[in-house]
mmCIF file of C-alpha atoms in Angstrom:
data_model
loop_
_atom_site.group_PDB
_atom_site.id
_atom_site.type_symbol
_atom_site.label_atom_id
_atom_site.label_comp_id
_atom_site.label_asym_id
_atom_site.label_seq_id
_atom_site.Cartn_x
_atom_site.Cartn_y
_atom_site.Cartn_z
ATOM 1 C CA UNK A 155 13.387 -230.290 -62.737
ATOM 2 C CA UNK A 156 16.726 -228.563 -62.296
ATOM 3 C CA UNK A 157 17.503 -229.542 -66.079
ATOM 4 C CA UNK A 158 13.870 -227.867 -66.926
ATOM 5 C CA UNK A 159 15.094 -224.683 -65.521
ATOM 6 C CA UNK A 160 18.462 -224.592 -67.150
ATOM 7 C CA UNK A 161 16.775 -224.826 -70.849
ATOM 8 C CA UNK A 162 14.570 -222.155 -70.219
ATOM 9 C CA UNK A 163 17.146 -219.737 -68.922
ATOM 10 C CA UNK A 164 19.343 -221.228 -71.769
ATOM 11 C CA UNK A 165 16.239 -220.308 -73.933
ATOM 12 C CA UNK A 166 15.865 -216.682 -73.731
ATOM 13 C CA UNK A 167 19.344 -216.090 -72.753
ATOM 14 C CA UNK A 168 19.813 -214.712 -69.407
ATOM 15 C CA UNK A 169 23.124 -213.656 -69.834
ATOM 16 C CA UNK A 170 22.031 -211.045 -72.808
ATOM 17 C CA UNK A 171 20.096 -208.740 -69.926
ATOM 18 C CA UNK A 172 23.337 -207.502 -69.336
ATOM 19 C CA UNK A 173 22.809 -205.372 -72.752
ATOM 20 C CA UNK A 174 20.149 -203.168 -71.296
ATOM 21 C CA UNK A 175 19.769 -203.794 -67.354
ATOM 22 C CA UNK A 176 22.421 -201.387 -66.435
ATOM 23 C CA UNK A 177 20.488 -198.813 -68.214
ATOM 24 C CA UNK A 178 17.115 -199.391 -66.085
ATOM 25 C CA UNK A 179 19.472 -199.137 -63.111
ATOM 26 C CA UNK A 180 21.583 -195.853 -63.938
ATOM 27 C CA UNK A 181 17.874 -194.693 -64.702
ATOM 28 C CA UNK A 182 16.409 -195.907 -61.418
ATOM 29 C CA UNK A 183 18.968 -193.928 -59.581
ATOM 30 C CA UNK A 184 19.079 -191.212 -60.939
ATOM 31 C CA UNK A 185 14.959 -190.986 -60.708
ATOM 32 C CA UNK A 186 15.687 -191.762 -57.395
ATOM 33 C CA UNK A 187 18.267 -189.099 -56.767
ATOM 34 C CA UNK A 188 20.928 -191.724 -55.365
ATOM 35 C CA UNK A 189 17.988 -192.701 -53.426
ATOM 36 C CA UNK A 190 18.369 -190.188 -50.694
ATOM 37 C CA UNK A 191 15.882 -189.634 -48.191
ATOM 38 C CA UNK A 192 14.700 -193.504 -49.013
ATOM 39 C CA UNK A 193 14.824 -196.146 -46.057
ATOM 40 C CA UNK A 194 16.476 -199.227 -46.816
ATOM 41 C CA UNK A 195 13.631 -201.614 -47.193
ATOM 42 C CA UNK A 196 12.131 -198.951 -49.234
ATOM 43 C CA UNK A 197 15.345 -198.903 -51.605
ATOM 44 C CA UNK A 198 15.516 -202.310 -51.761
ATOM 45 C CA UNK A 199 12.111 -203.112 -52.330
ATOM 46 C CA UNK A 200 12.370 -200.994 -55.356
ATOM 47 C CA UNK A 201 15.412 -202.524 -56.880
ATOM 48 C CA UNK A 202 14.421 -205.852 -56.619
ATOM 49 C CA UNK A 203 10.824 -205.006 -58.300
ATOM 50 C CA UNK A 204 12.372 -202.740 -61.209
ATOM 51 C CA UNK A 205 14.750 -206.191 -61.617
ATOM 52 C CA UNK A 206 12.011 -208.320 -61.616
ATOM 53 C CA UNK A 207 9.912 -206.363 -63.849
ATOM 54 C CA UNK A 208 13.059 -206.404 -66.365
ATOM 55 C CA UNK A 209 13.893 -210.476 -66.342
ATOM 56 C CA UNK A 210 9.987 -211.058 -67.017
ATOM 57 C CA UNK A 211 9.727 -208.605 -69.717
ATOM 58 C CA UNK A 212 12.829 -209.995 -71.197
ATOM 59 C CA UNK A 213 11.578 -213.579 -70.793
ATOM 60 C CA UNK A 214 8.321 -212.891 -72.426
ATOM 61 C CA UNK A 215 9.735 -211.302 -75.030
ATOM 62 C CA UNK A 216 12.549 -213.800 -75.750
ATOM 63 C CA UNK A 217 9.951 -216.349 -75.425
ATOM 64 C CA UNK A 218 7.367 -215.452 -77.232
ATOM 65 C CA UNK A 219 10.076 -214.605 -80.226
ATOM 66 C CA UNK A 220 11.174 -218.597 -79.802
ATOM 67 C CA UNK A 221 7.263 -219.444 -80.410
ATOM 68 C CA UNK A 222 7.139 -216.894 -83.525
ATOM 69 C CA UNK A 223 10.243 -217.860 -84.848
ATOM 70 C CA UNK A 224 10.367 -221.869 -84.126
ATOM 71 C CA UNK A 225 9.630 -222.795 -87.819
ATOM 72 C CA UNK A 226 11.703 -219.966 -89.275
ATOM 73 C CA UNK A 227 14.625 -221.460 -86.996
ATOM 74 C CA UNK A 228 14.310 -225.181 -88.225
ATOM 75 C CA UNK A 229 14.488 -224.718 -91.600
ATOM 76 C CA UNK A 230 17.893 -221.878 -90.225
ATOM 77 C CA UNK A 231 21.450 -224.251 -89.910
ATOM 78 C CA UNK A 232 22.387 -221.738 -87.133
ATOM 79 C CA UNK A 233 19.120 -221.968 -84.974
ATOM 80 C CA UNK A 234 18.073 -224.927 -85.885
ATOM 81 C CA UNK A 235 18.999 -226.794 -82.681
ATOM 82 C CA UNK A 236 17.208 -224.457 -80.368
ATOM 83 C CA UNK A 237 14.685 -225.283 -77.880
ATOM 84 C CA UNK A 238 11.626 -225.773 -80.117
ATOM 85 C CA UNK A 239 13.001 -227.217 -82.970
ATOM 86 C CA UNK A 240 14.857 -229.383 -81.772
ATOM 87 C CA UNK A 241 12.243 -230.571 -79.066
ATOM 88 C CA UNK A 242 14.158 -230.182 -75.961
ATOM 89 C CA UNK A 243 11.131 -227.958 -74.789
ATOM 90 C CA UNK A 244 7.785 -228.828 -75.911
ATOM 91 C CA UNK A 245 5.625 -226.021 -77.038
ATOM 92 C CA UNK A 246 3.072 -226.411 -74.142
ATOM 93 C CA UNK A 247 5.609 -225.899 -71.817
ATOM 94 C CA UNK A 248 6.695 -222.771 -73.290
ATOM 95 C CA UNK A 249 3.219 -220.903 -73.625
ATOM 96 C CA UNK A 250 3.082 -221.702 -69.781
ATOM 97 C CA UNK A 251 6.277 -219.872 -69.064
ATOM 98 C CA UNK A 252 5.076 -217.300 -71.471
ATOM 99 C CA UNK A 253 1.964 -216.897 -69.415
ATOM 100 C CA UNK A 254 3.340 -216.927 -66.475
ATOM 101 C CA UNK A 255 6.128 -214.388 -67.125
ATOM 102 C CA UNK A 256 3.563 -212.069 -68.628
ATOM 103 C CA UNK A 257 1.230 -212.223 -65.088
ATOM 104 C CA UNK A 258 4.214 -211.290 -62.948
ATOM 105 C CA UNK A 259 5.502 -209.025 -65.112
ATOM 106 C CA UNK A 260 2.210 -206.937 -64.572
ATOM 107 C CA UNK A 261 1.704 -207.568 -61.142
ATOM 108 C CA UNK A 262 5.479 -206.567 -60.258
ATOM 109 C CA UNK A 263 4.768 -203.132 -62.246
ATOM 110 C CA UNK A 264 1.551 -202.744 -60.447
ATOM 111 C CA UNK A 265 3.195 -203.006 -56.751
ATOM 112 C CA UNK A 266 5.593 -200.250 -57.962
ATOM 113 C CA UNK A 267 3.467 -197.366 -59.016
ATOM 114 C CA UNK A 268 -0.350 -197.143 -60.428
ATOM 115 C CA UNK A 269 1.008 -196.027 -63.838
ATOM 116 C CA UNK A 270 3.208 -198.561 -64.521
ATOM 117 C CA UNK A 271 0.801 -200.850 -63.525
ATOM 118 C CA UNK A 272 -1.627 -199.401 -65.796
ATOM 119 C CA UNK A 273 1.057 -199.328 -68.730
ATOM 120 C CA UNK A 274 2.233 -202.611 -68.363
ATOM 121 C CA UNK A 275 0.214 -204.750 -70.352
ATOM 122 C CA UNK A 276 0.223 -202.270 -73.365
ATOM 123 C CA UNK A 277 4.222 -202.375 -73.058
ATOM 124 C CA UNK A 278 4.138 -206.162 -72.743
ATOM 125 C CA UNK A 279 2.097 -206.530 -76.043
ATOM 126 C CA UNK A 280 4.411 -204.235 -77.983
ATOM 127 C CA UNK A 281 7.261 -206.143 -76.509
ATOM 128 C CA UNK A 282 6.184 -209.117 -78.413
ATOM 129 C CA UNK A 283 5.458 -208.026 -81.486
ATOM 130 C CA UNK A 284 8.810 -206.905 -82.035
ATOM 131 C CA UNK A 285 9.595 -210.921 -82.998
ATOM 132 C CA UNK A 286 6.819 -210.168 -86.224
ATOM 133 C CA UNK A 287 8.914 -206.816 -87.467
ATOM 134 C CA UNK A 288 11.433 -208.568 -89.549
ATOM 135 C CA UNK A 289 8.970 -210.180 -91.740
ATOM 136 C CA UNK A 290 7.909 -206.345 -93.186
ATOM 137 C CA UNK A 291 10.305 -203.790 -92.216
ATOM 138 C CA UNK A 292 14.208 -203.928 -92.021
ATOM 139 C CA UNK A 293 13.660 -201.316 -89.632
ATOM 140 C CA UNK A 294 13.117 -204.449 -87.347
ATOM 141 C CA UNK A 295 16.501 -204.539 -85.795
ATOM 142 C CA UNK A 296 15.886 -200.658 -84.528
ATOM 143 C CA UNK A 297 12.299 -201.410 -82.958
ATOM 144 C CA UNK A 298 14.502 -204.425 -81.574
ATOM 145 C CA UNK A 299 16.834 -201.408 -79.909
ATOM 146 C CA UNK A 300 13.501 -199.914 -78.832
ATOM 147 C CA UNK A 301 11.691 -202.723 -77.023
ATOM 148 C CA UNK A 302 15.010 -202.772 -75.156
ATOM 149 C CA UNK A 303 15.760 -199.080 -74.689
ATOM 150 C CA UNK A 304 11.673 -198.815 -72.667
ATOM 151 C CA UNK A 305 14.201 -200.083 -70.041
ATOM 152 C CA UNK A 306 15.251 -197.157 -68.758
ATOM 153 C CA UNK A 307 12.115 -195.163 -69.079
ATOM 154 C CA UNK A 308 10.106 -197.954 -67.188
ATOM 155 C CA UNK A 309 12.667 -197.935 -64.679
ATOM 156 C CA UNK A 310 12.326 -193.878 -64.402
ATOM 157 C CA UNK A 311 8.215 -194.280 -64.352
ATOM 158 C CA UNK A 312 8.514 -196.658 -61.684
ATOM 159 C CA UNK A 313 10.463 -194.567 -59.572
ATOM 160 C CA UNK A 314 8.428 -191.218 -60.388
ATOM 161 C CA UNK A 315 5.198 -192.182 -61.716
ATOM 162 C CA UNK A 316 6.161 -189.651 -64.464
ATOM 163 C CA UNK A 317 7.349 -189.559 -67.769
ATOM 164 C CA UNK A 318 10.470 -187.481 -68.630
ATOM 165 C CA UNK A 319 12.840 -186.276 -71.395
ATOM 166 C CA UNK A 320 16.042 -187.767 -69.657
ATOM 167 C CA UNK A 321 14.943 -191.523 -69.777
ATOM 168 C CA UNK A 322 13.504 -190.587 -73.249
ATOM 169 C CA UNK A 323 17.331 -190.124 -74.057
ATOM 170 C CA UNK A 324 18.350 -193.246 -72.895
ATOM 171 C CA UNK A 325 15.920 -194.495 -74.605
ATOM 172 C CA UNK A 326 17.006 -193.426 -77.953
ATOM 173 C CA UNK A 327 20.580 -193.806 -77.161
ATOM 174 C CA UNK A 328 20.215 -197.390 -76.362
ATOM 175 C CA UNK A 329 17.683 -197.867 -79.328
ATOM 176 C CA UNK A 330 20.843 -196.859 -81.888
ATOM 177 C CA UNK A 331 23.040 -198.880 -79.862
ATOM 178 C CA UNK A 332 21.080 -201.732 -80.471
ATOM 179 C CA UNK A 333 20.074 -201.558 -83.188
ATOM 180 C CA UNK A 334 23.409 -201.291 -84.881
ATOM 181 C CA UNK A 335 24.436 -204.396 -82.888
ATOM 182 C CA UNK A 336 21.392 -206.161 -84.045
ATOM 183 C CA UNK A 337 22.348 -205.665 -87.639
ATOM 184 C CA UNK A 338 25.896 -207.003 -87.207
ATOM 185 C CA UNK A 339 24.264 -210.175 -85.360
ATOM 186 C CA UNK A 340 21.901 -210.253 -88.279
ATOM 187 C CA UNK A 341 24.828 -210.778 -90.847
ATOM 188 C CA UNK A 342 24.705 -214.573 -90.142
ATOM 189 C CA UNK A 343 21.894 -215.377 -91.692
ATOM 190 C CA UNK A 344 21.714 -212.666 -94.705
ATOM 191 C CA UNK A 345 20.987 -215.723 -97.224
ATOM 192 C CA UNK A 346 18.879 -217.761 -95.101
ATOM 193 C CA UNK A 347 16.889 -214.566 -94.398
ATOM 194 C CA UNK A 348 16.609 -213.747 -98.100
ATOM 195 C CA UNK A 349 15.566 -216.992 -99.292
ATOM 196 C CA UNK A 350 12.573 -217.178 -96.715
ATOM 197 C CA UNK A 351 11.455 -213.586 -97.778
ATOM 198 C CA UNK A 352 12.460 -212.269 -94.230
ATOM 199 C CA UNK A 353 13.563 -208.261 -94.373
ATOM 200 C CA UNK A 354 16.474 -207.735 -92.327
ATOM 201 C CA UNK A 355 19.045 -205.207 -93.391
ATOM 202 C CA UNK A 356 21.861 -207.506 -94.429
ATOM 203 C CA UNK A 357 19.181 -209.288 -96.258
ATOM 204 C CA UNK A 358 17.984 -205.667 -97.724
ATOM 205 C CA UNK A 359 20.825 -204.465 -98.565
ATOM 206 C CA UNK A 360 24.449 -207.199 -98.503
ATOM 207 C CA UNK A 361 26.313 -207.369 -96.101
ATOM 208 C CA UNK A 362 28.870 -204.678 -96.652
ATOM 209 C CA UNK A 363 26.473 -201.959 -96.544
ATOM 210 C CA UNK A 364 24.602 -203.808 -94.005
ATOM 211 C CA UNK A 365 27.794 -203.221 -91.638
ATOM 212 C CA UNK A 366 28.101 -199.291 -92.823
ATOM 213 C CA UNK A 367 24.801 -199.196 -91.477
ATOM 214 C CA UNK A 368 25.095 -200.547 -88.006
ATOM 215 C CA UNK A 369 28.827 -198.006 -88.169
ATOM 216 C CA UNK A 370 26.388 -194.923 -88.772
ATOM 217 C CA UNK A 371 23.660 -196.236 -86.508
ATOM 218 C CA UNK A 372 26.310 -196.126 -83.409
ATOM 219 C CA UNK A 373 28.107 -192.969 -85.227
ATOM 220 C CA UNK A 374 23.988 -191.219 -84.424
ATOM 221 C CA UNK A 375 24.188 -192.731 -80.772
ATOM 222 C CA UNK A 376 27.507 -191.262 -79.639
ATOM 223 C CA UNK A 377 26.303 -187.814 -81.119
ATOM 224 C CA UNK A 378 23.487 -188.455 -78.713
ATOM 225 C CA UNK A 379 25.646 -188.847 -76.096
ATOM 226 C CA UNK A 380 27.190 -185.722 -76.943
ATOM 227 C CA UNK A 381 24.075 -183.771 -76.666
ATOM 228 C CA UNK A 382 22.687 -185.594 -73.407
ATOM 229 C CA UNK A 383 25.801 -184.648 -71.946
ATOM 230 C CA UNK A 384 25.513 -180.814 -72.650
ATOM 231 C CA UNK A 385 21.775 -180.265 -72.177
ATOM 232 C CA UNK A 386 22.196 -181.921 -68.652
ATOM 233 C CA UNK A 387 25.726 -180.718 -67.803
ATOM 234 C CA UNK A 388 27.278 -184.092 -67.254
ATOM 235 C CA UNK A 389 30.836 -183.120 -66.341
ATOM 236 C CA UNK A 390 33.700 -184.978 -66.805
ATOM 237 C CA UNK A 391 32.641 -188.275 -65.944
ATOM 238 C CA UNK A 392 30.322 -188.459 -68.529
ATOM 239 C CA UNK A 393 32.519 -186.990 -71.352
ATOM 240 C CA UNK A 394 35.050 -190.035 -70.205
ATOM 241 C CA UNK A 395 32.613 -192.229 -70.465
ATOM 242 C CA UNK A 396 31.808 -191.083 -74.020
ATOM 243 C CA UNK A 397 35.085 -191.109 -74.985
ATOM 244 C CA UNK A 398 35.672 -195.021 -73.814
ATOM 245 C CA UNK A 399 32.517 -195.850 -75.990
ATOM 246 C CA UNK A 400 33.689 -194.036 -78.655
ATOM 247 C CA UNK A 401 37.373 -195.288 -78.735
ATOM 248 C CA UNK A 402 35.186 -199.230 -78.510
ATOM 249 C CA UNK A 403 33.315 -198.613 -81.102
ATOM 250 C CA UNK A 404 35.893 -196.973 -83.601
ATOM 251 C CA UNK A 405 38.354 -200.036 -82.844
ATOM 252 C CA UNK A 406 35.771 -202.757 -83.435
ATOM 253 C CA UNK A 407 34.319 -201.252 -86.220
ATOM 254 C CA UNK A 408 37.186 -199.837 -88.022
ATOM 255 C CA UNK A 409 40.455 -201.140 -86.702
ATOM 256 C CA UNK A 410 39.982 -204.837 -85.793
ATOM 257 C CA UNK A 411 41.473 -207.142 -88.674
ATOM 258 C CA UNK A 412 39.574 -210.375 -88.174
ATOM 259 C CA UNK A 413 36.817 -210.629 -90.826
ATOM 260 C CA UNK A 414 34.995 -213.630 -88.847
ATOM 261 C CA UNK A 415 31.482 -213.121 -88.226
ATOM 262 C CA UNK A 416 31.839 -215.066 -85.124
ATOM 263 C CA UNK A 417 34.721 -213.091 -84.037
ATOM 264 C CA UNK A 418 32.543 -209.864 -85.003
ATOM 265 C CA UNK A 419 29.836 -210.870 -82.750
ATOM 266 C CA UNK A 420 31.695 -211.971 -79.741
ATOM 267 C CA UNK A 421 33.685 -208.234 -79.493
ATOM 268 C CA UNK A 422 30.399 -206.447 -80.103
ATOM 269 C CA UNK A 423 28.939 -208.706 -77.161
ATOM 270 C CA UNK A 424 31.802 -207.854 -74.698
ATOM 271 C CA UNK A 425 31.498 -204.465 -76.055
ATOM 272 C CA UNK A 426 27.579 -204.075 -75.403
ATOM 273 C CA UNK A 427 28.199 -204.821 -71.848
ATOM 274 C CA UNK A 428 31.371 -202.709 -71.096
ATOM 275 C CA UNK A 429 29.324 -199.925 -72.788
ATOM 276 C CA UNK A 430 26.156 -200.433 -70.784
ATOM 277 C CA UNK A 431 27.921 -200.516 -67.698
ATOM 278 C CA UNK A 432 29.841 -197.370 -68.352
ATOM 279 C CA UNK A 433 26.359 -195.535 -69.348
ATOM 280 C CA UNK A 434 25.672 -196.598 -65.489
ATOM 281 C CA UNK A 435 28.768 -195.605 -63.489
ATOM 282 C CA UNK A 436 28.443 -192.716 -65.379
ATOM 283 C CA UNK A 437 24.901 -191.701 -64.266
ATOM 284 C CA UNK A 438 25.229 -193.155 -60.591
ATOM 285 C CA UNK A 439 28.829 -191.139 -59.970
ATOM 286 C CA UNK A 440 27.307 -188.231 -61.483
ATOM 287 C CA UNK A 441 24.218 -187.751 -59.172
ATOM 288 C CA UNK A 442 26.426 -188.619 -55.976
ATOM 289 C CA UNK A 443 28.941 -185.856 -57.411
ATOM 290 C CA UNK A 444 25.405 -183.664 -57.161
ATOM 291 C CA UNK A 445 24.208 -183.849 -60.927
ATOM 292 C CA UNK A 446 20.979 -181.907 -61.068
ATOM 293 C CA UNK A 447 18.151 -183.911 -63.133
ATOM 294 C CA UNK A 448 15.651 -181.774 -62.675
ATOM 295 C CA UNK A 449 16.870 -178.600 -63.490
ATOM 296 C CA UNK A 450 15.791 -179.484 -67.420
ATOM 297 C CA UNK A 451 13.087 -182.347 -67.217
#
């Protein structure tokens, strides 16, 4: 049983909701305003159903990409050893864990507000079909970014019932973010990918330009940054977090001298989550130093 467990959580990669969870949480508190006014048990009630609405998304979608993807992977050196392929999870079992992360998903969204309860099915869909993008569009690995980057604007709905320009930019911020990392990842398999028809950018267009692409792609998200910070008058907190994100990205991308992909991919991971925690200290310092949200939404 316990071994059961530890394959699926192996499977869609529990670790990787470090990537976009600190996003739904700087969101949720600043929707929240710092949650003042809020009762414990009402605070925590929230928290633990915006988490639980994020792992089950993220499961179903992970999932669901396995069960697209398992006869792309097989014939794939790299993936060819996951969980379907390589029959350490049978398919049956999967679809059930599928199913069964898609039910709570909804219900957790319902017990938070009425409209994310009625959204949540119509963002669970579009969740999955991201895993069907990359066999028309090499704009896949930015609707990738996007499905994650709904993080922060379901957290805000949850919180306010509402939808807002502020978690929009998150949303858009995180989209480029990923995005860009996506394409890097996405280097691995630029032949495999173009032999099996599959559009990814590396596939699209080498992977040189591939990698200019993902540069630009995080050049548009710290611009982003830039502008969030002046329309909502972030202060100095924020502008040091840019500037950390911005001296991370200029070092990996332009400074580092290993040429390994492996290498590559392992900086840009530690980097994704040093980023998307300093998007959240940012936000939560800034509302306890009395940052203003609604002044512009």
């Amino acid at each position: 049983m316990l071994k059961n467990v530890l394959e699926f959580g192996h499977m869609v990669r529990l670790s990787h909701s470090l990537f976009a969870m600190p996003f739904a949480i700087g969101s949720m508190w600043v929707a929240a305003n710092g949650f003042r006014g809020m009762s414990w048990p009402e605070t925590l009630r929230m928290i633990l159903l915006i988490v639980l609405c994020m792992v089950t998304a993220r499961n179903s979608a992970m999932t669901f990409n396995r069960i697209a993807d398992a006869e792309i992977d097989a014939l794939n050196p790299r993936t060819a050893k996951r969980h379907l392929p390589a029959g350490r999870l049978t398919k049956k079992s999967v679809v059930a864990f599928l199913a069964v992360n898609g039910v709570l998903f909804v219900l957790f969204a319902a017990l938070l507000q009425p409209l994310a309860g009625f959204l949540a099915l119509p963002v669970w869909l579009l969740l999955l079909s991201y895993s069907y993008w990359k066999r028309f569009s090499w704009l896949c690995h930015w609707f990738l970014g996007f499905a994650i980057g709904m993080s922060p604007l379901g957290a805000w709905i949850a919180v306010r019932g509402e939808f807002a320009v502020f978690p929009i930019f998150l949303l858009a911020i995180l989209m480029l973010w990923m995005g860009g990392f996506d394409i890097i990842y996405a280097t691995q398999d630029e032949e495999i990918d173009r032999k099996m028809g599959l559009c990814s950018v590396p596939a699209r267009f080498g992977r040189k330009v591939a990698l200019k692409i993902a540069f630009w792609s995080h050049v548009a998200m710290l611009i982003l940054c830039v502008i969030f910070g002046l329309v909502w008058n972030m202060g100095l907190v924020w502008w040091s977090v840019t500037g950390l994100m911005t001296a991370a990205i200029v070092y990996i991308h332009l400074f580092r001298k290993s040429d390994d992909l492996d290498a590559m991919n392992r900086d840009f991971f530690l980097a994704n989550v040093a980023i998307s925690a300093l998007v959240m200290v940012g936000l939560i310092v800034w509302i306890c130093m009395g940052g203003n949200v609604d002044a512009l939404v």
